[in-house]
């Protein structure tokens, strides 16, 4: 799992009865990309996160969230 970033992608997809392939097509990515995001292996770009939010009709924060255990990055 990617440190610090959690997501509800699988839950939102299941609520709509979409397969990973259907979501991938709607978001113009591969099914593998959806799979790796759902498993927390891949952190999507800002553009992809915004595209997924648009597909679901929700704010980005309804899909992605910082885990409570995440630490703040060092400040410059």
XYZ file of C-alpha atoms in Angstrom:
76
model
C 0.000 0.000 0.000
C 1.282 3.470 -0.812
C 2.302 5.244 2.359
C -0.144 7.903 3.360
C -2.754 7.668 0.591
C -5.949 5.682 0.905
C -8.821 5.474 -1.543
C -12.442 4.429 -1.894
C -12.191 3.664 -5.592
C -13.301 0.031 -5.293
C -16.260 0.964 -3.081
C -17.471 3.706 -5.423
C -17.041 1.416 -8.412
C -18.971 -1.392 -6.711
C -21.808 0.977 -5.765
C -22.289 1.595 -9.476
C -21.826 -2.079 -10.431
C -18.944 -1.185 -12.735
C -16.121 -3.569 -13.487
C -12.548 -2.347 -13.417
C -12.609 -2.472 -17.218
C -15.749 -0.295 -17.374
C -14.237 2.302 -15.046
C -10.983 2.198 -16.978
C -12.802 2.908 -20.222
C -14.718 5.820 -18.666
C -11.469 7.279 -17.293
C -9.421 6.573 -20.443
C -6.878 4.377 -18.659
C -6.126 0.654 -18.572
C -7.821 -1.850 -16.297
C -4.404 -2.523 -14.774
C -4.142 1.148 -13.771
C -7.487 0.948 -11.954
C -6.417 -2.292 -10.275
C -3.126 -0.867 -9.017
C -4.797 2.293 -7.714
C -7.431 0.254 -5.861
C -4.703 -1.881 -4.251
C -2.690 1.182 -3.270
C 0.283 0.127 -5.390
C 0.078 3.156 -7.691
C -0.586 6.767 -6.681
C -2.424 8.495 -9.525
C -1.363 11.826 -10.919
C -3.396 14.876 -10.028
C -4.866 14.861 -13.523
C -5.983 11.235 -13.220
C -7.391 11.805 -9.722
C -9.422 14.734 -11.064
C -10.569 12.656 -14.048
C -11.735 9.850 -11.740
C -13.587 12.364 -9.573
C -15.336 13.689 -12.672
C -16.295 10.157 -13.777
C -17.904 9.514 -10.379
C -19.334 13.028 -10.060
C -17.730 13.556 -6.651
C -14.927 15.714 -5.236
C -11.432 14.184 -5.246
C -11.608 14.000 -1.442
C -14.542 11.579 -1.742
C -12.195 9.114 -3.455
C -8.732 9.787 -2.025
C -7.697 10.579 1.539
C -4.554 10.829 3.605
C -4.220 7.970 6.049
C -4.154 8.974 9.709
C -0.752 7.330 10.065
C 0.737 9.494 7.316
C 3.383 11.932 8.374
C 3.730 15.408 6.950
C 6.513 15.827 4.415
C 9.566 17.786 5.516
C 9.293 21.534 5.013
C 11.885 23.438 3.029
